N, CA, C and O atoms as a MOPAC input file, in Angstrom:
PM7 MOZYME 1SCF
protein

 N     22.36800 1   -23.31900 1   -19.73200 1
 C     21.69200 1   -22.08400 1   -19.35800 1
 C     22.16700 1   -20.99200 1   -20.32100 1
 O     23.36600 1   -20.73900 1   -20.43900 1
 N     21.23800 1   -20.36400 1   -20.99200 1
 C     21.66500 1   -19.34800 1   -21.94400 1
 C     21.82100 1   -17.98000 1   -21.25800 1
 O     21.50700 1   -17.82500 1   -20.07800 1
 N     22.29500 1   -17.03100 1   -21.99600 1
 C     22.62000 1   -15.70600 1   -21.47000 1
 C     21.37600 1   -14.99000 1   -20.94300 1
 O     21.43500 1   -14.35800 1   -19.88800 1
 N     20.25700 1   -15.07800 1   -21.65200 1
 C     19.05100 1   -14.37300 1   -21.22900 1
 C     18.48000 1   -14.94900 1   -19.94000 1
 O     17.97300 1   -14.19900 1   -19.10500 1
 N     18.55200 1   -16.22700 1   -19.76600 1
 C     18.08300 1   -16.85200 1   -18.53300 1
 C     18.91600 1   -16.37700 1   -17.35200 1
 O     18.38300 1   -16.10800 1   -16.27500 1
 N     20.22300 1   -16.27500 1   -17.55700 1
 C     21.10100 1   -15.80000 1   -16.48700 1
 C     20.79600 1   -14.34200 1   -16.14200 1
 O     20.77200 1   -13.97800 1   -14.96600 1
 N     20.56600 1   -13.51600 1   -17.14400 1
 C     20.27300 1   -12.10100 1   -16.90200 1
 C     18.95800 1   -11.95000 1   -16.13800 1
 O     18.88000 1   -11.19100 1   -15.17300 1
 N     17.94200 1   -12.66700 1   -16.56700 1
 C     16.64500 1   -12.61100 1   -15.88700 1
 C     16.77300 1   -13.12300 1   -14.45800 1
 O     16.17100 1   -12.55800 1   -13.54400 1
 N     17.53700 1   -14.16800 1   -14.25600 1
 C     17.73800 1   -14.72400 1   -12.91200 1
 C     18.42600 1   -13.71200 1   -12.00300 1
 O     18.01900 1   -13.53000 1   -10.85600 1
 N     19.45500 1   -13.06200 1   -12.50300 1
 C     20.18500 1   -12.07800 1   -11.70500 1
 C     19.27300 1   -10.90500 1   -11.34400 1
 O     19.27400 1   -10.44800 1   -10.20100 1
 N     18.50400 1   -10.42200 1   -12.30100 1
 C     17.58000 1    -9.31000 1   -12.03300 1
 C     16.54100 1    -9.72800 1   -10.99500 1
 O     16.22800 1    -8.95700 1   -10.08900 1
 N     16.01300 1   -10.92600 1   -11.11800 1
 C     15.01600 1   -11.40900 1   -10.16000 1
 C     15.61300 1   -11.52200 1    -8.76300 1
 O     14.96400 1   -11.14900 1    -7.78600 1
 N     16.82300 1   -12.02400 1    -8.65300 1
 C     17.47800 1   -12.16000 1    -7.35600 1
 C     17.70000 1   -10.79100 1    -6.72500 1
 O     17.47100 1   -10.61600 1    -5.52800 1
 N     18.13800 1    -9.83000 1    -7.51100 1
 C     18.36900 1    -8.47300 1    -6.99100 1
 C     17.06100 1    -7.85000 1    -6.52500 1
 O     17.01900 1    -7.19700 1    -5.48200 1
 N     15.99400 1    -8.04900 1    -7.29300 1
 C     14.70000 1    -7.47300 1    -6.91100 1
 C     14.17500 1    -8.09900 1    -5.61800 1
 O     13.67600 1    -7.38700 1    -4.74700 1
 N     14.28100 1    -9.40200 1    -5.48800 1
 C     13.83100 1   -10.09000 1    -4.26800 1
 C     14.65400 1    -9.62600 1    -3.06800 1
 O     14.10400 1    -9.39700 1    -1.99100 1
 N     15.96000 1    -9.48800 1    -3.24500 1
 C     16.81600 1    -9.01700 1    -2.16000 1
 C     16.42200 1    -7.60700 1    -1.73500 1
 O     16.43700 1    -7.29100 1    -0.54500 1
 N     16.07300 1    -6.76800 1    -2.68800 1
 C     15.66100 1    -5.40400 1    -2.37300 1
 C     14.35800 1    -5.39600 1    -1.57700 1
 O     14.22800 1    -4.64800 1    -0.60700 1
 N     13.40700 1    -6.21200 1    -1.97500 1
 C     12.13600 1    -6.29700 1    -1.25100 1
 C     12.36800 1    -6.78800 1     0.17200 1
 O     11.78100 1    -6.25500 1     1.11300 1
 N     13.20700 1    -7.78300 1     0.33500 1
 C     13.50800 1    -8.30500 1     1.67200 1
 C     14.18100 1    -7.23800 1     2.52300 1
 O     13.84600 1    -7.07400 1     3.69600 1
 N     15.12000 1    -6.51900 1     1.94300 1
 C     15.81200 1    -5.46300 1     2.68500 1
 C     14.83900 1    -4.38100 1     3.15000 1
 O     14.90800 1    -3.93700 1     4.29600 1
 N     13.94400 1    -3.95900 1     2.27700 1
 C     12.97300 1    -2.92500 1     2.65000 1
 C     12.02300 1    -3.43500 1     3.72400 1
 O     11.65500 1    -2.68800 1     4.63000 1
 N     11.62600 1    -4.69200 1     3.63300 1
 C     10.73900 1    -5.27000 1     4.64700 1
 C     11.41800 1    -5.30400 1     6.00400 1
 O     10.80100 1    -4.99100 1     7.02300 1
 N     12.67600 1    -5.68100 1     6.01600 1
 C     13.41100 1    -5.73500 1     7.27700 1
 C     13.58900 1    -4.34600 1     7.87300 1
 O     13.49300 1    -4.18300 1     9.09000 1
 N     13.84600 1    -3.34400 1     7.04000 1
 C     13.97000 1    -1.97100 1     7.54500 1
 C     12.64200 1    -1.49500 1     8.12600 1
 O     12.60700 1    -0.86800 1     9.18400 1
 N     11.55300 1    -1.79700 1     7.42600 1
 C     10.23600 1    -1.40100 1     7.91400 1
 C      9.94300 1    -2.06600 1     9.25500 1
 O      9.43700 1    -1.41600 1    10.17000 1
 N     10.25200 1    -3.33600 1     9.37900 1
 C     10.02300 1    -4.07500 1    10.62600 1
 C     10.85900 1    -3.47400 1    11.75700 1
 O     10.37300 1    -3.31600 1    12.87700 1
 N     12.10400 1    -3.14300 1    11.46500 1
 C     12.97900 1    -2.55400 1    12.48100 1
 C     12.46700 1    -1.17900 1    12.90700 1
 O     12.49500 1    -0.85200 1    14.09300 1
 N     12.00800 1    -0.38100 1    11.96600 1
 C     11.46500 1     0.93800 1    12.29900 1
 C     10.20600 1     0.81700 1    13.14600 1
 O     10.01000 1     1.56600 1    14.10300 1
 N      9.36500 1    -0.12500 1    12.78300 1
 C      8.12800 1    -0.33300 1    13.52300 1
 C      8.42800 1    -0.81100 1    14.94300 1
 O      7.79100 1    -0.38000 1    15.90500 1
 N      9.39200 1    -1.69400 1    15.05400 1
 C      9.76300 1    -2.21800 1    16.36900 1
 C     10.36900 1    -1.11500 1    17.22800 1
 O     10.08200 1    -1.02200 1    18.42100 1
 N     11.20000 1    -0.28800 1    16.62500 1
 C     11.84500 1     0.79700 1    17.35900 1
 C     10.83100 1     1.83600 1    17.82800 1
 O     11.01300 1     2.45700 1    18.87500 1
 N      9.78700 1     2.01900 1    17.07200 1
 C      8.80400 1     3.02900 1    17.45000 1
 C      7.84900 1     2.54100 1    18.53300 1
 O      7.08000 1     3.33300 1    19.07700 1
 N      7.88400 1     1.29000 1    18.84400 1
 C      7.05700 1     0.75300 1    19.91900 1
 C      5.66700 1     0.33500 1    19.48200 1
 O      4.84700 1    -0.03000 1    20.32500 1
 N      5.37900 1     0.37700 1    18.19200 1
 C      4.05700 1    -0.00900 1    17.72400 1
 C      3.77300 1    -1.47800 1    18.01300 1
 O      2.64600 1    -1.84600 1    18.34300 1
 N      4.77500 1    -2.29500 1    17.89100 1
 C      4.58200 1    -3.73000 1    18.12700 1
 C      4.23100 1    -3.98100 1    19.58600 1
 O      3.34400 1    -4.77900 1    19.89000 1
 N      4.92400 1    -3.30200 1    20.48100 1
 C      4.64500 1    -3.47400 1    21.90400 1
 C      3.23200 1    -3.00600 1    22.23800 1
 O      2.53200 1    -3.64500 1    23.02300 1
 N      2.81700 1    -1.89300 1    21.64400 1
 C      1.46600 1    -1.39300 1    21.88800 1
 C      0.41900 1    -2.37400 1    21.37100 1
 O     -0.58900 1    -2.61100 1    22.03500 1
 N      0.65100 1    -2.94200 1    20.19700 1
 C     -0.27500 1    -3.92800 1    19.64600 1
 C     -0.35200 1    -5.15700 1    20.54200 1
 O     -1.43500 1    -5.68800 1    20.78900 1
 N      0.78900 1    -5.60100 1    21.02300 1
 C      0.81900 1    -6.78400 1    21.88400 1
 C      0.09600 1    -6.50600 1    23.19800 1
 O     -0.63400 1    -7.36300 1    23.69700 1
 N      0.29300 1    -5.31500 1    23.76200 1
 C     -0.40000 1    -4.96400 1    25.00700 1
 C     -1.90600 1    -4.92900 1    24.81100 1
 O     -2.65900 1    -5.39400 1    25.66700 1
 N     -2.34200 1    -4.38500 1    23.69600 1
 C     -3.78000 1    -4.31800 1    23.41800 1
 C     -4.36200 1    -5.71400 1    23.24700 1
 O     -5.43800 1    -6.00600 1    23.76800 1
 N     -3.66100 1    -6.57200 1    22.52500 1
 C     -4.14300 1    -7.94400 1    22.33000 1
 C     -4.16100 1    -8.71100 1    23.64600 1
 O     -5.07300 1    -9.49900 1    23.89700 1
 N     -3.15400 1    -8.48200 1    24.48700 1
 C     -3.09800 1    -9.15300 1    25.78600 1
 C     -4.27100 1    -8.72500 1    26.66400 1
 O     -4.89000 1    -9.55900 1    27.32400 1
 N     -4.57800 1    -7.42300 1    26.67300 1
 C     -5.70400 1    -6.93100 1    27.46700 1
 C     -7.01400 1    -7.52100 1    26.96600 1
 O     -7.88200 1    -7.87800 1    27.76300 1
 N     -7.16000 1    -7.62600 1    25.64700 1
 C     -8.36700 1    -8.21800 1    25.07400 1
 C     -8.49800 1    -9.68400 1    25.47500 1
 O     -9.59100 1   -10.14100 1    25.80700 1
 N     -7.40100 1   -10.41500 1    25.44600 1
 C     -7.43800 1   -11.82800 1    25.84800 1
 C     -7.76900 1   -11.98300 1    27.32500 1
 O     -8.48600 1   -12.90800 1    27.70600 1
 N     -7.25400 1   -11.08900 1    28.15800 1
 C     -7.58900 1   -11.13800 1    29.58800 1
 C     -9.09000 1   -10.95400 1    29.79300 1
 O     -9.70600 1   -11.66000 1    30.59100 1
 N     -9.67000 1   -10.00600 1    29.07100 1
 C    -11.11000 1    -9.78300 1    29.17900 1
 C    -11.88900 1   -11.02200 1    28.76100 1
 O    -12.86200 1   -11.39700 1    29.41500 1
 N    -11.46800 1   -11.65100 1    27.68800 1
 C    -12.15900 1   -12.85000 1    27.22200 1
 C    -12.05600 1   -13.97900 1    28.24200 1
 O    -13.01500 1   -14.72400 1    28.44600 1
 N    -10.90300 1   -14.10700 1    28.87900 1
 C    -10.73000 1   -15.14900 1    29.89700 1
 C    -11.63100 1   -14.87400 1    31.10000 1
 O    -12.20900 1   -15.79800 1    31.67300 1
 N    -11.74800 1   -13.60200 1    31.47900 1
 C    -12.63600 1   -13.26500 1    32.59100 1
 C    -14.08000 1   -13.65800 1    32.27400 1
 O    -14.78200 1   -14.19100 1    33.13300 1
 N    -14.51700 1   -13.39900 1    31.06100 1
 C    -15.87500 1   -13.77100 1    30.65600 1
 C    -16.04700 1   -15.27900 1    30.70700 1
 O    -17.06000 1   -15.77200 1    31.20400 1
 N    -15.07000 1   -16.01500 1    30.20100 1
 C    -15.15900 1   -17.47800 1    30.24600 1
 C    -15.18800 1   -17.99500 1    31.67700 1
 O    -15.93800 1   -18.92100 1    31.98700 1
 N    -14.38600 1   -17.41000 1    32.54500 1
 C    -14.39600 1   -17.82300 1    33.95100 1
 C    -15.75900 1   -17.57300 1    34.58600 1
 O    -16.26200 1   -18.39600 1    35.35100 1
 N    -16.35100 1   -16.41800 1    34.25600 1
 C    -17.66300 1   -16.09900 1    34.81000 1
 C    -18.70600 1   -17.09400 1    34.31200 1
 O    -19.56100 1   -17.53000 1    35.08200 1
 N    -18.64500 1   -17.45500 1    33.04000 1
 C    -19.60900 1   -18.41300 1    32.48100 1
 C    -19.46500 1   -19.77200 1    33.15500 1
 O    -20.46300 1   -20.41000 1    33.48900 1
 N    -18.24400 1   -20.20900 1    33.35300 1
 C    -18.00300 1   -21.53400 1    33.93000 1
 C    -18.41500 1   -21.58600 1    35.39100 1
 O    -18.83800 1   -22.63800 1    35.87100 1
 N    -18.30300 1   -20.48500 1    36.10100 1
 C    -18.62800 1   -20.49500 1    37.53100 1
 C    -20.08800 1   -20.17000 1    37.81500 1
 O    -20.49200 1   -20.16400 1    38.97800 1
 N    -20.89200 1   -19.89900 1    36.79100 1
 C    -22.31200 1   -19.63500 1    37.00000 1
 C    -23.03300 1   -20.90900 1    37.42200 1
 O    -22.60200 1   -22.01700 1    37.10300 1
 N    -24.13200 1   -20.73600 1    38.14100 1
 C    -24.91900 1   -21.88000 1    38.61300 1
 C    -25.53500 1   -22.65600 1    37.45600 1
 O    -25.63800 1   -23.88000 1    37.52800 1
 N    -25.94400 1   -21.97400 1    36.39600 1
 C    -26.56500 1   -22.66100 1    35.26700 1
 C    -25.58200 1   -23.63100 1    34.62600 1
 O    -25.97300 1   -24.70800 1    34.17600 1
 N    -24.33600 1   -23.26100 1    34.58300 1
 C    -23.34100 1   -24.14700 1    33.98900 1
 C    -23.18900 1   -25.39800 1    34.83700 1
 O    -23.08300 1   -26.50400 1    34.30500 1
 N    -23.17800 1   -25.22700 1    36.17800 1
 C    -23.08200 1   -26.38900 1    37.07200 1
 C    -24.28600 1   -27.30800 1    36.90900 1
 O    -24.13900 1   -28.53000 1    36.89500 1
 N    -25.46900 1   -26.72800 1    36.78700 1
 C    -26.67700 1   -27.53200 1    36.59100 1
 C    -26.59500 1   -28.31600 1    35.29500 1
 O    -26.97600 1   -29.48600 1    35.25500 1
 N    -26.10500 1   -27.69000 1    34.23300 1
 C    -25.96400 1   -28.37800 1    32.94800 1
 C    -24.98500 1   -29.53700 1    33.07200 1
 O    -25.20900 1   -30.60300 1    32.49800 1
 N    -23.88500 1   -29.33600 1    33.82600 1
 C    -22.93100 1   -30.42500 1    34.00700 1
 C    -23.56600 1   -31.58700 1    34.76700 1
 O    -23.32500 1   -32.75100 1    34.44500 1
 N    -24.36800 1   -31.27200 1    35.76600 1
 C    -25.02100 1   -32.33800 1    36.54200 1
 C    -26.00000 1   -33.12000 1    35.67100 1
 O    -26.06900 1   -34.34700 1    35.74700 1
 N    -26.75700 1   -32.39500 1    34.84100 1
 C    -27.72400 1   -33.06100 1    33.96800 1
 C    -26.98700 1   -33.92800 1    32.95200 1
 O    -27.39600 1   -35.05700 1    32.68200 1
 N    -25.91300 1   -33.40600 1    32.39800 1
 C    -25.12500 1   -34.19700 1    31.43900 1
 C    -24.49100 1   -35.40500 1    32.12700 1
 O    -24.29800 1   -36.44600 1    31.49800 1
 N    -24.16800 1   -35.27300 1    33.41200 1
 C    -23.56600 1   -36.38200 1    34.14100 1
 C    -24.55200 1   -37.51100 1    34.40500 1
 O    -24.13000 1   -38.64200 1    34.64700 1
 N    -25.84900 1   -37.23900 1    34.36500 1
 C    -26.85100 1   -38.26300 1    34.60400 1
 C    -27.02800 1   -39.18800 1    33.41500 1
 O    -27.56600 1   -40.28600 1    33.55900 1
 N    -26.59200 1   -38.76900 1    32.26500 1
 C    -26.79700 1   -39.57400 1    31.04900 1
 C    -25.90800 1   -40.75900 1    31.01400 1
 O    -25.95400 1   -41.53700 1    30.06100 1

């Protein structure tokens, strides 16, 4: 390994470490501010709504009729 390869490697390692450190700080700040919790609550509410729609579709009479017709085959 020559001198220039070692220098480039060290610089690359330092730069990657810096990017990782900044990413971790950003994640910690975001978590502390509660943005993650708000996003999770919004996604959870959206999923609940979707499940309610699916439940309504499955319990409709047309769905039962389709199952009966498919069962005759």
